[in-house]
Coordinates of C-alpha atoms and ligand atoms in Angstrom, one line a residue:
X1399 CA -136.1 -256.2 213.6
X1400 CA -137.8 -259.3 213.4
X1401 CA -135.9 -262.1 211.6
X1402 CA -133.0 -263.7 213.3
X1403 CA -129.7 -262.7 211.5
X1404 CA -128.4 -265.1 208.9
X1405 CA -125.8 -263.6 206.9
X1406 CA -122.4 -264.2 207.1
X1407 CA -120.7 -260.7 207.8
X1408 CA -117.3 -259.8 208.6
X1409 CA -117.0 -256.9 210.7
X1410 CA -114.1 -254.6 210.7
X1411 CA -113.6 -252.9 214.6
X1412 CA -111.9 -250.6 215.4
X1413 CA -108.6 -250.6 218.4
X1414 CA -109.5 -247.8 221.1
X1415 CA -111.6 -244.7 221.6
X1416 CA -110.8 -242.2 224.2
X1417 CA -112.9 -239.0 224.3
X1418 CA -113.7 -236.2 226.7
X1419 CA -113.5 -232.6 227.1
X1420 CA -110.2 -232.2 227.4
X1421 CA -108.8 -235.8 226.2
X1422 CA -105.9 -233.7 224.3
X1423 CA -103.9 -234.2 227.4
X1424 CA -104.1 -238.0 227.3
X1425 CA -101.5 -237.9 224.7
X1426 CA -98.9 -238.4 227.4
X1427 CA -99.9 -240.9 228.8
X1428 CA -100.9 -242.5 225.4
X1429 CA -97.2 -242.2 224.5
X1430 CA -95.5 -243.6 227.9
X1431 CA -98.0 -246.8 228.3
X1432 CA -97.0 -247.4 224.2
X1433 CA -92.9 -246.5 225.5
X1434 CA -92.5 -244.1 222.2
X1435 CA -89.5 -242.1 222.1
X1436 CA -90.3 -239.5 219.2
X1437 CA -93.3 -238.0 218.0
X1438 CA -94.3 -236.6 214.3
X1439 CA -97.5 -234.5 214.4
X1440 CA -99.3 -234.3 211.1
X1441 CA -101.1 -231.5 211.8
X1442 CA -104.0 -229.2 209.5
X1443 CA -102.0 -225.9 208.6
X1444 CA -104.5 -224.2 210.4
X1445 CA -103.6 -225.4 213.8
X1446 CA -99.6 -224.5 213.3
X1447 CA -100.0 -221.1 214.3
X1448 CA -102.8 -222.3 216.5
X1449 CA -101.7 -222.4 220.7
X1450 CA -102.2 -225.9 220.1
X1451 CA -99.5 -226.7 218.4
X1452 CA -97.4 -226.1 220.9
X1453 CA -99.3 -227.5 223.2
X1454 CA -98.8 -231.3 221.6
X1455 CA -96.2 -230.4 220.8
X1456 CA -95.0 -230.0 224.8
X1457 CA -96.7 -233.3 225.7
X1458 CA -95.4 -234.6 222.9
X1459 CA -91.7 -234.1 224.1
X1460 CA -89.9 -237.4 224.3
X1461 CA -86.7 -238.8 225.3
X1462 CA -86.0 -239.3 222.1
X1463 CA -86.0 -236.1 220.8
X1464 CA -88.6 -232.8 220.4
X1465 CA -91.4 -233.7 218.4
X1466 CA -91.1 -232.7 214.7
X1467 CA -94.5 -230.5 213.8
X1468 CA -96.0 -231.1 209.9
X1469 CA -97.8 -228.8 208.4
X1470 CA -100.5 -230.2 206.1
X1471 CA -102.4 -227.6 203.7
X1472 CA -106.0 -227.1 204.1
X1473 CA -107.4 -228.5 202.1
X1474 CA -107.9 -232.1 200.5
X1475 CA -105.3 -234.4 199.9
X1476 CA -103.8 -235.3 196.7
X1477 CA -100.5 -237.4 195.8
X1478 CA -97.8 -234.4 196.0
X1479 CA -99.4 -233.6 200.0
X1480 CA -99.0 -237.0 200.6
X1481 CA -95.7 -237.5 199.2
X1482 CA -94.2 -234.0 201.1
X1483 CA -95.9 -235.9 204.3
X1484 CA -93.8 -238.6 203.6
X1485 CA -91.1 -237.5 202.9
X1486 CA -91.4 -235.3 206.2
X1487 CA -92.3 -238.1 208.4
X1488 CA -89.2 -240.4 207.0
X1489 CA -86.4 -237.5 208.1
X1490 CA -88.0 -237.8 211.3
X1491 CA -88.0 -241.2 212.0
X1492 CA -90.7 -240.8 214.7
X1493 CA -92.1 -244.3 216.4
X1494 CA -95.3 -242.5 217.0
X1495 CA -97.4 -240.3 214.6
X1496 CA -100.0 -238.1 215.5
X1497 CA -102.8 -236.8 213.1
X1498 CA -104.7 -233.8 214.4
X1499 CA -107.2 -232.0 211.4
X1500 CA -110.3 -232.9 209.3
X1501 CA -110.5 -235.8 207.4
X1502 CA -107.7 -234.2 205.0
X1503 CA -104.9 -234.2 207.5
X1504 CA -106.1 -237.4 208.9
X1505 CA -106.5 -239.2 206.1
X1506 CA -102.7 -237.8 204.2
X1507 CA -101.2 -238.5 207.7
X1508 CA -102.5 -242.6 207.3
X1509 CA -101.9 -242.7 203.9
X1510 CA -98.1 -241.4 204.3
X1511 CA -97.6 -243.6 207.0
X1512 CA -98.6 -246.7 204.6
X1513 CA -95.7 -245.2 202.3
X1514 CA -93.0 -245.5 204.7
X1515 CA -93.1 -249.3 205.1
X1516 CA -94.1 -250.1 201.5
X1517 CA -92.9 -248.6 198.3
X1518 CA -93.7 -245.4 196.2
X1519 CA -95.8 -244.2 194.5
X1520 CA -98.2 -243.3 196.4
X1521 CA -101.0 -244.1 193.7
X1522 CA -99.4 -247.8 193.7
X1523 CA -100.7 -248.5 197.2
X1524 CA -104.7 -247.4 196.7
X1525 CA -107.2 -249.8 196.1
X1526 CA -109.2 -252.3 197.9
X1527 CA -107.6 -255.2 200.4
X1528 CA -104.1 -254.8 199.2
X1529 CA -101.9 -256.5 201.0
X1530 CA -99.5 -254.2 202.8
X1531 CA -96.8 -254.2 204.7
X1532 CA -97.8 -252.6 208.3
X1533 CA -95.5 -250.2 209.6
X1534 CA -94.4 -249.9 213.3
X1535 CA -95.2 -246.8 214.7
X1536 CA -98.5 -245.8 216.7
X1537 CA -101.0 -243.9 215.0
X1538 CA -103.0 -241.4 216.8
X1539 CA -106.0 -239.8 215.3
X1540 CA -107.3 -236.7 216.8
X1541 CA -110.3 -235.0 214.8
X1542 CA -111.2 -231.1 214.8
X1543 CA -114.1 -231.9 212.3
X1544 CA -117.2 -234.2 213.5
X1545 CA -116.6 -235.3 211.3
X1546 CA -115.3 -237.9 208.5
X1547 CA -114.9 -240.8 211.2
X1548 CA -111.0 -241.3 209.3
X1549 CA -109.9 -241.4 213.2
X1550 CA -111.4 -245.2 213.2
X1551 CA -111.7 -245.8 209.5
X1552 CA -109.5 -247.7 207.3
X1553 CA -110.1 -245.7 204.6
X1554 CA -108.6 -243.1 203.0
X1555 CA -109.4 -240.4 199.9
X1556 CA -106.8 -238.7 197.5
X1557 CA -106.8 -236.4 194.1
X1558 CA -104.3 -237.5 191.8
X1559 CA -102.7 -234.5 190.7
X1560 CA -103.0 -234.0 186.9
X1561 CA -106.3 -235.9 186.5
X1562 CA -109.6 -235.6 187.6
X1563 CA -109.3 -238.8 189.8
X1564 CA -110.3 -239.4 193.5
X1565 CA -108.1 -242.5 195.0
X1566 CA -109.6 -244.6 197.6
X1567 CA -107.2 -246.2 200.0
X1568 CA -108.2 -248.7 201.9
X1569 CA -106.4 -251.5 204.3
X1570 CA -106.5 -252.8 207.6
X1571 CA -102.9 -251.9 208.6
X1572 CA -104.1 -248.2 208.3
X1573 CA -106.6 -247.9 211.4
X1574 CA -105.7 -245.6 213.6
X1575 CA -104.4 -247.5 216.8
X1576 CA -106.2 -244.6 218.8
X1577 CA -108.9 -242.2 218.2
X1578 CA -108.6 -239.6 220.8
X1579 CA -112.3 -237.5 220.4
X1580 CA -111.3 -234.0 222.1
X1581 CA -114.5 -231.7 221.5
X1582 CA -112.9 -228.8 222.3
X1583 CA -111.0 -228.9 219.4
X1584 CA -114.0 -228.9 216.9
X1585 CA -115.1 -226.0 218.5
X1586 CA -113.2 -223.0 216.6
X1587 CA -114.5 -225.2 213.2
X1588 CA -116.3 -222.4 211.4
X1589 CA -120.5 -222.8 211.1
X1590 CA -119.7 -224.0 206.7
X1591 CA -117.2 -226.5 208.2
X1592 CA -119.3 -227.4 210.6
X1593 CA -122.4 -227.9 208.9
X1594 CA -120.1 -229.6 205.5
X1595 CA -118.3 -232.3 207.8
X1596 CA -121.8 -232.9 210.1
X1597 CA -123.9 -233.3 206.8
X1598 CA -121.0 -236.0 205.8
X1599 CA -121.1 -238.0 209.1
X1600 CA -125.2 -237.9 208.3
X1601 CA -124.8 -239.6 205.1
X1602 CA -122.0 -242.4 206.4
X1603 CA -125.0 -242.9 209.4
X1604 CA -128.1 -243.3 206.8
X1605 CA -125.7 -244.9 203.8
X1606 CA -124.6 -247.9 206.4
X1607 CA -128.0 -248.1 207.7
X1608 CA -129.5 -248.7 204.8
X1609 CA -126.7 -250.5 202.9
X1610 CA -126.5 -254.0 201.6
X1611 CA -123.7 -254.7 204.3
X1612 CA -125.6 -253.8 207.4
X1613 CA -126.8 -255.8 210.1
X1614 CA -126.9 -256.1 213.7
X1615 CA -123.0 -255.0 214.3
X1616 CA -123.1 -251.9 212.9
X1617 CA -126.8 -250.9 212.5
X1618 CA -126.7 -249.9 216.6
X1619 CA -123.7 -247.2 216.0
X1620 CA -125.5 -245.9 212.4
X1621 CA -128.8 -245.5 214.5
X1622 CA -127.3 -243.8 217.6
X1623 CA -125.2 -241.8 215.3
X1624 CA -128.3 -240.1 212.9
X1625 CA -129.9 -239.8 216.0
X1626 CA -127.5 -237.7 217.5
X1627 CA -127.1 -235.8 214.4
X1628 CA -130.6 -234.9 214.4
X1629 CA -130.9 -233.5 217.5
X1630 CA -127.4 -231.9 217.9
X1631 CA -126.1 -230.3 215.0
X1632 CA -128.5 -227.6 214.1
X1633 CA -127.4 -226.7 217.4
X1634 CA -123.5 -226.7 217.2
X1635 CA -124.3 -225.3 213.6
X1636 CA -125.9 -222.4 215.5
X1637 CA -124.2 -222.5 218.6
X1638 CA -120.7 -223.2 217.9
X1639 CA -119.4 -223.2 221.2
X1640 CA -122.2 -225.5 222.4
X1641 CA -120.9 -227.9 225.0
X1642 CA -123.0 -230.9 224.6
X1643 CA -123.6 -230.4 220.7
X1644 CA -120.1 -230.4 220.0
X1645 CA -119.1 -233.5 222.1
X1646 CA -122.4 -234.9 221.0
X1647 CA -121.6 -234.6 217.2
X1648 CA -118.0 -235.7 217.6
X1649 CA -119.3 -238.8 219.2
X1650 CA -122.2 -239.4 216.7
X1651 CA -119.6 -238.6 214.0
X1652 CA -117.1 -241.4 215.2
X1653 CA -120.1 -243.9 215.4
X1654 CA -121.1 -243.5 212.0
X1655 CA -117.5 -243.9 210.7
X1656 CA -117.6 -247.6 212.8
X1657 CA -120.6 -248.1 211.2
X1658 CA -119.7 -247.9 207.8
X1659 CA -116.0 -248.7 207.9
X1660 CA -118.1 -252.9 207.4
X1661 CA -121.3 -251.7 206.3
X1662 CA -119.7 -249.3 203.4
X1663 CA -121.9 -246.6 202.3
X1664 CA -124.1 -246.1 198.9
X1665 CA -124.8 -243.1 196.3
X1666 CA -124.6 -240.5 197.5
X1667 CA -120.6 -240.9 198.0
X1668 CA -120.4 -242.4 195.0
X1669 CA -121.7 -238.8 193.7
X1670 CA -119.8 -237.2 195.8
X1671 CA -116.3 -238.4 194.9
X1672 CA -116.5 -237.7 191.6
X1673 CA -118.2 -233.9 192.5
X1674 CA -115.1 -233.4 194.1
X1675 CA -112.5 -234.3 191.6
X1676 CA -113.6 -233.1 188.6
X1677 CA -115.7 -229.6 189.8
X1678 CA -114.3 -228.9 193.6
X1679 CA -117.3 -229.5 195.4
X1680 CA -116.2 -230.5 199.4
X1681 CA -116.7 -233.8 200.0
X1682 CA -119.8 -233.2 202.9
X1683 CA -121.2 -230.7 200.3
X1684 CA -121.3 -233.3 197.6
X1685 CA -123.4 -235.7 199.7
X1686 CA -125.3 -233.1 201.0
X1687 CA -126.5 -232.1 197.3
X1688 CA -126.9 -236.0 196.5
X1689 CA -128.6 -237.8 200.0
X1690 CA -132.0 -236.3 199.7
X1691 CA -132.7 -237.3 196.0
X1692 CA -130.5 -240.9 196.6
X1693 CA -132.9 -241.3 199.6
X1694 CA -135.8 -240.4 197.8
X1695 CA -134.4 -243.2 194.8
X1696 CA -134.3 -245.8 197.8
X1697 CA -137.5 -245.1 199.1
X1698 CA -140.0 -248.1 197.5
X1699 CA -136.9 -250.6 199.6
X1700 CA -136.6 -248.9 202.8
X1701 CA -139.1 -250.3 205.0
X1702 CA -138.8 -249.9 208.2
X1703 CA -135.4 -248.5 208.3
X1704 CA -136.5 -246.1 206.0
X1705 CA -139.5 -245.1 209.0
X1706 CA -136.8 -245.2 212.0
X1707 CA -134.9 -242.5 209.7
X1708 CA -137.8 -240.7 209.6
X1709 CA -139.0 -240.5 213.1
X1710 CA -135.3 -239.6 214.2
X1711 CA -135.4 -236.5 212.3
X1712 CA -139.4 -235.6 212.9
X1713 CA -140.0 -236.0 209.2
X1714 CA -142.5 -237.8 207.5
X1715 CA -139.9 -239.7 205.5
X1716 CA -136.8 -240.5 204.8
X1717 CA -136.1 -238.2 201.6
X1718 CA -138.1 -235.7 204.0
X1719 CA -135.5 -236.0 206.8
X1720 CA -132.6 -235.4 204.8
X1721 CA -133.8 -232.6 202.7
X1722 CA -134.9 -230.7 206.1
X1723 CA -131.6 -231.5 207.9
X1724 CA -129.3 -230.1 205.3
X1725 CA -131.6 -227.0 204.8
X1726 CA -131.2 -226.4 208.8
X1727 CA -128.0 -226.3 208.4
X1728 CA -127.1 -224.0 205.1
X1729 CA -126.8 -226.9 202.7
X1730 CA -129.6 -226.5 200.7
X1731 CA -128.3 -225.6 197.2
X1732 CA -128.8 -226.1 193.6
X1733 CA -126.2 -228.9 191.8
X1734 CA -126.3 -226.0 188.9
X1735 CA -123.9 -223.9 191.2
X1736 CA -121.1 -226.5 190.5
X1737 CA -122.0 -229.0 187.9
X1738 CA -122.5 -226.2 185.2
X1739 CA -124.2 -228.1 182.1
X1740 CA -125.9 -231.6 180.7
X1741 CA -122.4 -232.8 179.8
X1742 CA -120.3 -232.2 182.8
X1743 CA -123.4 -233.6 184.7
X1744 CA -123.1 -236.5 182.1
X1745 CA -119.9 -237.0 183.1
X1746 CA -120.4 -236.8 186.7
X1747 CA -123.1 -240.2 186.3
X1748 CA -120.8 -242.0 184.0
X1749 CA -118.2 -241.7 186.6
X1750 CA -120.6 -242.3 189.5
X1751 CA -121.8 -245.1 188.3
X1752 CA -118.2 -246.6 188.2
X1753 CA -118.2 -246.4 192.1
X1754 CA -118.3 -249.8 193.7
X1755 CA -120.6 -247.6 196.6
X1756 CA -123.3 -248.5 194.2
X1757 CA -123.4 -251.7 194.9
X1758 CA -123.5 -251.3 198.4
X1759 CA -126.7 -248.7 197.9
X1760 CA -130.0 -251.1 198.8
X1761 CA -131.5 -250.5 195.3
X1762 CA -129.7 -251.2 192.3
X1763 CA -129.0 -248.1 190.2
X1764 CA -128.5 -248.3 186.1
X1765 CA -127.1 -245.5 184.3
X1766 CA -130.6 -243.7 183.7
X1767 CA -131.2 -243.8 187.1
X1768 CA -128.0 -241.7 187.9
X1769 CA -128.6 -238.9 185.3
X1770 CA -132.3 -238.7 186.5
X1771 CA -131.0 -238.3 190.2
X1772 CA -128.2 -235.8 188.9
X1773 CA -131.5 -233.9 186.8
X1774 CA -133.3 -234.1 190.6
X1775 CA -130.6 -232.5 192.4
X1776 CA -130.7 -228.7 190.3
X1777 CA -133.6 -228.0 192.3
X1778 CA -133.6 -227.2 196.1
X1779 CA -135.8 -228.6 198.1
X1780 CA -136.3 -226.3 201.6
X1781 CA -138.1 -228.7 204.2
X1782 CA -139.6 -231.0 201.4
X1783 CA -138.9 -234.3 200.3
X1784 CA -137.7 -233.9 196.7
X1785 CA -139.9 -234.3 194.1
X1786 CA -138.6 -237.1 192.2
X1787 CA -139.8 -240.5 191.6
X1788 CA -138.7 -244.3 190.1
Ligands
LIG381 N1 -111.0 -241.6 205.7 C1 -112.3 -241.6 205.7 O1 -112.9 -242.6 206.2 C2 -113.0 -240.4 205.2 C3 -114.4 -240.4 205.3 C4 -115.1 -239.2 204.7 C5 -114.4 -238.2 204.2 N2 -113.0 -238.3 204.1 C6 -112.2 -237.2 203.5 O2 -112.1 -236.2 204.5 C7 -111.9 -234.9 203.9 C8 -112.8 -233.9 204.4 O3 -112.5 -233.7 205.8 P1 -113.3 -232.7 206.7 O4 -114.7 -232.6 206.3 O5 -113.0 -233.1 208.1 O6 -112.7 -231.3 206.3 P2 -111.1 -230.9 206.1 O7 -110.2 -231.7 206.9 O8 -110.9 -230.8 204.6 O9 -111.2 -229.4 206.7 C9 -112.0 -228.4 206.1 C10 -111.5 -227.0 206.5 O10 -111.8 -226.8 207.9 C11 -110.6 -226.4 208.5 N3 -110.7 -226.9 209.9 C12 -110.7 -228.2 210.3 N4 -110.9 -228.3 211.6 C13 -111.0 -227.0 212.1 C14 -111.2 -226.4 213.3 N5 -111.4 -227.2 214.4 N6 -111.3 -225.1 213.4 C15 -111.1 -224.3 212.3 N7 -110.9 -224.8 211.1 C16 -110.9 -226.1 211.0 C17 -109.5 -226.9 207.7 O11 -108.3 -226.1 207.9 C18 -110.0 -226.8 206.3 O12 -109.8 -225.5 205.8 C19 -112.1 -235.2 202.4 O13 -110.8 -235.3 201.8 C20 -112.8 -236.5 202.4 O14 -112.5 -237.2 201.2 C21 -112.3 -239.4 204.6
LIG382 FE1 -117.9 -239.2 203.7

């Protein structure tokens, strides 16, 4: 980097990180240093008949009662999860909350919190920089995905149920206080889950790198993060109970999400979200299928950025590196295997190019340029750059 920095940025950090093998148990102290007397864990549906359930659950007992355990389903949010969550976490009347899960039971858990301390429905709260009221209680994050980054984020995705529409919630008030990074946790993740939500935590790394918003606050954690992801997980992908590539991953993972959580992130989320709601792609699919061809589109503006994405991955550039690291990793697939014809891919640009991502994405895309990335993305790529030009 050459020039000295001149814009004027605001940069959103996040409150506390703890993470280490093992940093599940920290939860007690967590909760006697913040003097909480009752505990709500928001917890993936997975993990309830999981040993660690009880586990939190036992650390989690305090004088104010037995933590109450919540049950989120497995899959991704929408407004009648939320609203059970709610609903759930108002009976209890718990001073400190606990989300343990993916990015879906993260991001209901925040999201239901928000509800408590302002008013219903839950659709009337999404949006950017509303102003709303905080609520009291601690939030913990504790991801078993690296990984969405929602442990540090304040963002937060939703379906609405009965339309095809993906919600984006977004305020300060719902940062998690504390990310606690436990890598043992990601370890039972299974290798789709693992490659889906590390192919996601890629694409926040290279989309804030190379986003409008970057700078020199956030473009350290999106290097280090890539970086990481590069080298480590193949290797959880084929290893899953890899030591270092799972703590590496979950780290890299939670340094992407402070990365974009200022620098936002660019097309390919703005592909994915609309790949999700309206044909059931998963979200770290839907930017796998997207990153290589968006990366290819932002080639001619990379520069050097685009070069330091390239050497991290041992490609010969950029679009090269991200085609190769989703192939490694299983996620090298045709678009025609969910988008199934030239109108629901139609459809998919229109709403794409809605997304306000796309401004964010360093070259400007017009509604030809989405439908001729969407055309790119039917054909597979193995370890090669895809073949697509603009
Ligand atoms: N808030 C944000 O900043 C942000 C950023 C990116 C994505 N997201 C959202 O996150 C969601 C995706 O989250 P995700 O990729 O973490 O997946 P997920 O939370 O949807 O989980 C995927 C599947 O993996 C299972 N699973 C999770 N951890 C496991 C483990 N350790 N062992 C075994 N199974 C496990 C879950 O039960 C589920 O079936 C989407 O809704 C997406 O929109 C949020
Ligand atoms: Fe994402």
């Amino acid at each position: 980097m050459t020039a000295a920095p001149s814009d004027f940025v605001f940069v959103h950090s996040n409150r506390r990180v703890v993470h280490g093998w093992g940093a599940i148990e920290k939860l007690k102290d967590l909760a006697a240093e913040a003097g909480s007397r009752k505990a709500a864990i928001v917890l993936d549906g997975f993990f309830l008949s999981q040993p660690i359930a009880a586990k939190v659950a036992e650390l989690l007992a305090l004088p104010g009662g037995t933590a109450d355990l919540i049950g989120v389903p497995t899959h991704e949010p929408d407004t009648d999860t939320i609203e059970a969550c709610r609903a759930r976490l108002a009976a209890s009347k718990a001073d400190l909350i606990v989300a343990l899960g993916g990015g879906s039971a993260m991001d209901t858990a925040k999201i239901a919190r928000m509800l408590l301390s302002n008013p219903g429905p839950v659709e009337g709260i999404a949006g950017f920089g509303k102003k709303l009221a905080p609520h009291a209680s601690l939030l913990i994050c504790v991801p078993t995905t690296a990984g969405t980054g929602s442990e540090v984020s304040e963002s937060a995705i939703a379906g609405k149920v009965g339309s095809d529409v993906k919600l984006i919630f977004r305020s300060q008030d719902m940062t998690p206080h504390v990310a606690l990074l436990d890598p043992e946790l990601t370890v039972s993740c299974p290798a789709r889950v693992t490659a889906q939500s590390g192919y996601d935590a890629i694409t926040h790394a290279v989309e804030a790198y190379v986003s409008k918003m970057s700078g020199p606050m956030t473009d350290p954690f999106a290097v280090s993060a890539f970086t990481l992801l590069a080298r480590w997980l193949p290797v959880a992908y084929a290893e899953p109970t890899h030591r270092a590539a799972r703590a590496w991953c979950l780290i890299a993972s939670t340094q992407a999400a402070i990365a974009f959580n200022s620098a936002n992130l660019g097309l390919a989320h703005a592909f994915a979200a609309p790949l999700g709601a309206l044909h059931h792609v998963p979200h770290g699919l839907g930017n796998a299928l997207a990153l290589p061809v968006v990366t290819a589109f932002n080639a001619p503006v990379l520069g050097e950025k685009g070069e330091a994405i390239a050497h991290a991955f041992g490609a010969r550039s950029a679009a090269e590196a991200m085609a190769k690291s989703r192939h490694a990793v299983g996620l090298d697939l045709s678009l025609d295997e969910f988008v199934p014809d030239a109108a629901a891919r139609e459809a998919v640009a229109q709403a794409a190019s809605r997304s306000g991502q796309v401004r964010m994405n360093p070259r400007l895309a017009g509604i030809d340029d989405m439908r001729a990335m969407l055309e790119a993305m039917r054909k597979p790529t193995g370890d090669a750059a895809p073949d697509f030009a603009r």
